[in-house]
C-alpha positions in Angstrom: 14.2 23.8 -63.4 10.5 23.7 -61.9 9.3 26.1 -59.7 6.1 26.2 -57.3 3.9 27.9 -60.1 4.1 24.9 -62.4 2.7 22.5 -59.3 -1.0 21.9 -60.2 -3.7 23.9 -58.9 -7.3 23.8 -58.7 -8.0 26.9 -59.5 -10.8 28.0 -62.2 -9.7 31.6 -62.7 -6.3 32.6 -63.6 -5.0 36.2 -64.3 -1.5 36.8 -64.9 0.1 40.5 -64.5 3.8 41.2 -64.7 3.5 41.6 -60.9 1.5 38.8 -60.0 -0.8 36.0 -61.0 -4.2 35.7 -59.7 -5.7 32.1 -59.1 -9.2 31.4 -57.8 -12.1 29.2 -57.6 -15.3 30.2 -56.3 -16.5 26.9 -55.3 -13.5 26.6 -52.8 -14.2 29.9 -51.6 -12.6 29.2 -48.2 -9.6 27.3 -49.4 -6.5 29.6 -49.1 -4.2 27.4 -50.4 -6.2 27.6 -54.0 -7.2 31.2 -53.9 -4.5 33.6 -53.9 -1.7 36.0 -55.3 1.5 34.4 -56.4 3.9 37.3 -56.1 6.7 38.0 -58.7 8.5 40.4 -56.0 8.7 40.7 -52.0 6.4 43.2 -50.8 7.1 46.1 -48.2 4.4 47.1 -45.8 2.8 49.5 -47.6 2.6 47.4 -51.0 0.9 44.7 -48.8 -2.0 47.4 -47.9 -1.9 47.9 -52.0 -2.1 44.3 -52.4 -4.8 43.4 -50.1 -6.9 46.2 -52.0 -6.3 44.4 -55.2 -7.2 40.9 -53.8 -10.2 42.5 -52.1 -11.4 43.1 -56.0 -10.9 39.4 -56.9 -12.8 38.4 -53.4 -15.8 40.5 -53.9 -16.0 38.9 -57.5 -15.5 35.6 -56.5 -16.9 35.2 -53.4 -13.7 34.6 -51.3 -13.0 34.3 -47.7 -9.4 34.8 -47.3 -6.4 36.9 -48.2 -3.7 34.5 -49.5 -0.5 35.4 -50.7 2.7 33.5 -52.3 5.8 35.3 -51.6 8.9 34.6 -54.1 10.7 31.7 -54.1 13.8 31.4 -51.9 13.6 34.7 -50.3 13.7 35.4 -46.6 11.2 37.9 -45.4 12.5 41.9 -44.5 11.8 42.6 -41.0 9.2 45.3 -42.2 6.9 43.0 -43.8 7.2 40.6 -40.8 6.2 43.3 -38.3 3.3 44.3 -41.0 2.0 40.5 -41.0 2.2 40.4 -37.4 0.1 43.1 -36.6 -2.4 41.9 -39.1 -2.7 38.9 -38.0 -1.4 36.8 -40.7 -0.6 32.9 -40.3 2.5 31.7 -42.3 3.2 28.6 -44.0 6.5 27.5 -45.4 6.6 24.8 -48.5 9.6 22.9 -50.3 9.4 21.8 -53.6 11.2 18.5 -54.4 12.5 16.7 -57.6 13.2 13.1 -57.9 16.8 12.1 -58.7 18.0 10.2 -61.8 18.1 6.9 -59.9 16.0 6.8 -57.0 17.3 5.3 -53.9 15.3 1.9 -53.8 13.2 1.1 -50.4 13.0 -2.5 -49.2 10.4 -4.3 -51.1 7.2 -4.8 -49.1 3.9 -6.5 -50.0 1.3 -4.2 -50.7 -1.5 -4.4 -53.3 -2.4 -1.2 -55.5 -5.9 -0.6 -57.0 -6.4 2.4 -59.0 -9.5 4.8 -58.2 -11.8 4.0 -61.4 -15.4 3.8 -60.3 -17.9 5.3 -57.3 -17.2 2.4 -55.0 -13.4 2.9 -55.4 -13.7 6.7 -55.0 -16.0 6.1 -52.0 -13.1 4.4 -50.2 -10.6 6.9 -51.2 -12.8 9.6 -49.9 -13.6 7.8 -46.7 -10.0 7.2 -45.8 -9.1 10.6 -46.6 -11.9 12.5 -44.5 -10.8 11.4 -40.6 -7.4 12.4 -41.7 -8.7 16.2 -42.9 -10.1 16.4 -39.4 -7.0 17.7 -38.3 -6.9 20.5 -40.9 -7.8 24.3 -40.1 -11.8 24.2 -40.5 -11.3 26.9 -43.8 -10.1 23.8 -45.4 -12.0 20.8 -44.6 -14.7 21.1 -46.8 -12.9 22.2 -49.7 -10.5 19.3 -49.8 -13.5 16.8 -50.0 -14.3 18.6 -53.0 -11.2 19.1 -54.4 -11.1 15.0 -54.1 -14.1 15.0 -56.1 -12.9 17.3 -58.6 -9.6 15.3 -58.9 -11.8 12.1 -59.7 -13.3 13.8 -62.3 -10.1 15.2 -63.9 -8.5 12.6 -66.3 -5.0 13.9 -65.9 -5.2 13.1 -61.9 -5.2 9.6 -61.1 -6.2 8.5 -57.3 -4.9 5.4 -56.1 -5.2 2.9 -53.0 -2.7 0.7 -51.1 -3.9 -2.2 -49.4 -2.4 -4.9 -47.0 -4.6 -8.0 -47.2 -8.3 -6.4 -47.0 -6.9 -3.3 -45.1 -6.6 0.0 -46.9 -3.4 1.4 -45.6 -2.7 4.4 -48.0 -3.9 6.8 -50.7 -2.4 9.0 -53.0 -2.9 11.3 -56.2 -0.5 11.4 -59.4 -1.1 14.1 -61.3 0.4 14.3 -65.1 1.5 17.8 -65.7 2.8 16.7 -69.4 6.5 17.5 -68.6 6.5 16.1 -65.1 4.5 13.9 -62.6 3.4 15.4 -59.5 2.9 13.3 -56.4 0.1 14.9 -53.8 -2.4 13.8 -51.1 0.0 11.0 -49.8 -1.4 9.8 -46.7 -0.6 6.5 -44.6 -2.6 4.9 -41.8 -0.9 5.9 -38.3 -1.1 1.9 -37.6 0.8 1.0 -40.9 3.7 3.9 -40.9 7.4 3.4 -40.3 6.8 0.4 -42.1 8.1 1.4 -45.8 4.7 2.2 -47.3 5.1 5.4 -48.1 8.7 5.0 -49.7 7.0 2.1 -51.9 4.3 4.5 -53.2 6.8 7.1 -54.0 9.2 4.8 -55.7 6.0 3.3 -57.7 5.3 6.8 -58.9 9.0 7.5 -60.0 8.3 4.5 -62.2 5.8 5.6 -63.7 7.5 9.2 -64.3 10.5 7.2 -65.5 8.4 5.7 -68.4 7.6 8.9 -70.1 11.4 9.9 -69.2 9.8 12.7 -66.9 10.9 13.7 -63.5 8.6 13.3 -60.3 7.6 16.2 -58.3 6.1 16.9 -54.7 5.5 19.9 -52.4 5.9 19.5 -49.1 5.1 21.3 -45.8 8.2 21.8 -43.8 6.4 20.9 -40.4 5.2 17.6 -42.3 7.0 14.5 -42.0 7.1 14.0 -45.8 10.0 16.0 -45.4 12.3 13.5 -44.2 10.5 11.2 -46.6 11.8 12.9 -49.7 15.2 13.6 -48.6 15.8 9.9 -47.4 14.9 8.8 -50.9 17.5 11.4 -52.4 15.0 14.0 -54.1 16.1 17.4 -54.7 15.1 20.9 -53.2 14.4 22.6 -55.4 13.0 26.0 -54.0 11.4 27.0 -50.4 8.2 29.2 -50.9 6.2 31.1 -48.1 2.7 31.6 -47.9 0.5 33.9 -45.9 -3.1 34.2 -45.5 -5.8 35.9 -42.8 -9.5 36.2 -43.1 -11.1 39.0 -44.9 -12.9 41.2 -42.5 -15.5 43.9 -43.6 -13.4 46.7 -41.8 -10.8 46.2 -44.4 -13.3 47.4 -47.4 -13.8 50.7 -45.1 
């Protein structure tokens, strides 16, 4: 059984405790997806105040800009906590962790040429493709995502790839080798080429790579993202649901 905490993180600092794990990276100071406490318990309103005090200390040390907490997987939030989050103007996001089936539903074959990102020119093509789509992301994440792409390019365990139809770059994605499983990430298809089976073909190719080492393929999908339907349609198993809450740090919080 795999969990959200098994998935890849761009954190450079990691501190485990019995009640939470802290993950952070001062290079990604505004990246509330990376800088977080992963909680082992569901807090109440008073416990949330204590957790904010704890997070503040980490934030001061690393120069972080947001509170961010991942709540325990597969747990609903009590009304008391929901009221506290609303009062403090927290934002909520929910994610589904998926695992590939033993026998992937095979998509209709389409002609797409694949190229691994292996030099500065191909990485620049990857970056030029991804950047316009990241403009729709919250401002706090735009710059950090560009830096994460650079970190991935320099990481020998992460493969970045390009998909072409003719000379047209139509999709990009990452495949992360976690040792006992592979993780697909940053799968992006150009809007003009969506609903043509390209994403399904990429997932099938990634599943083949995972099968070569007898490992499963994992994916994380925002529940409001179309990728949910993609993985469900290919027969992926939903392993767990995780909620993240975040809000900007305020100097008033330190008083």
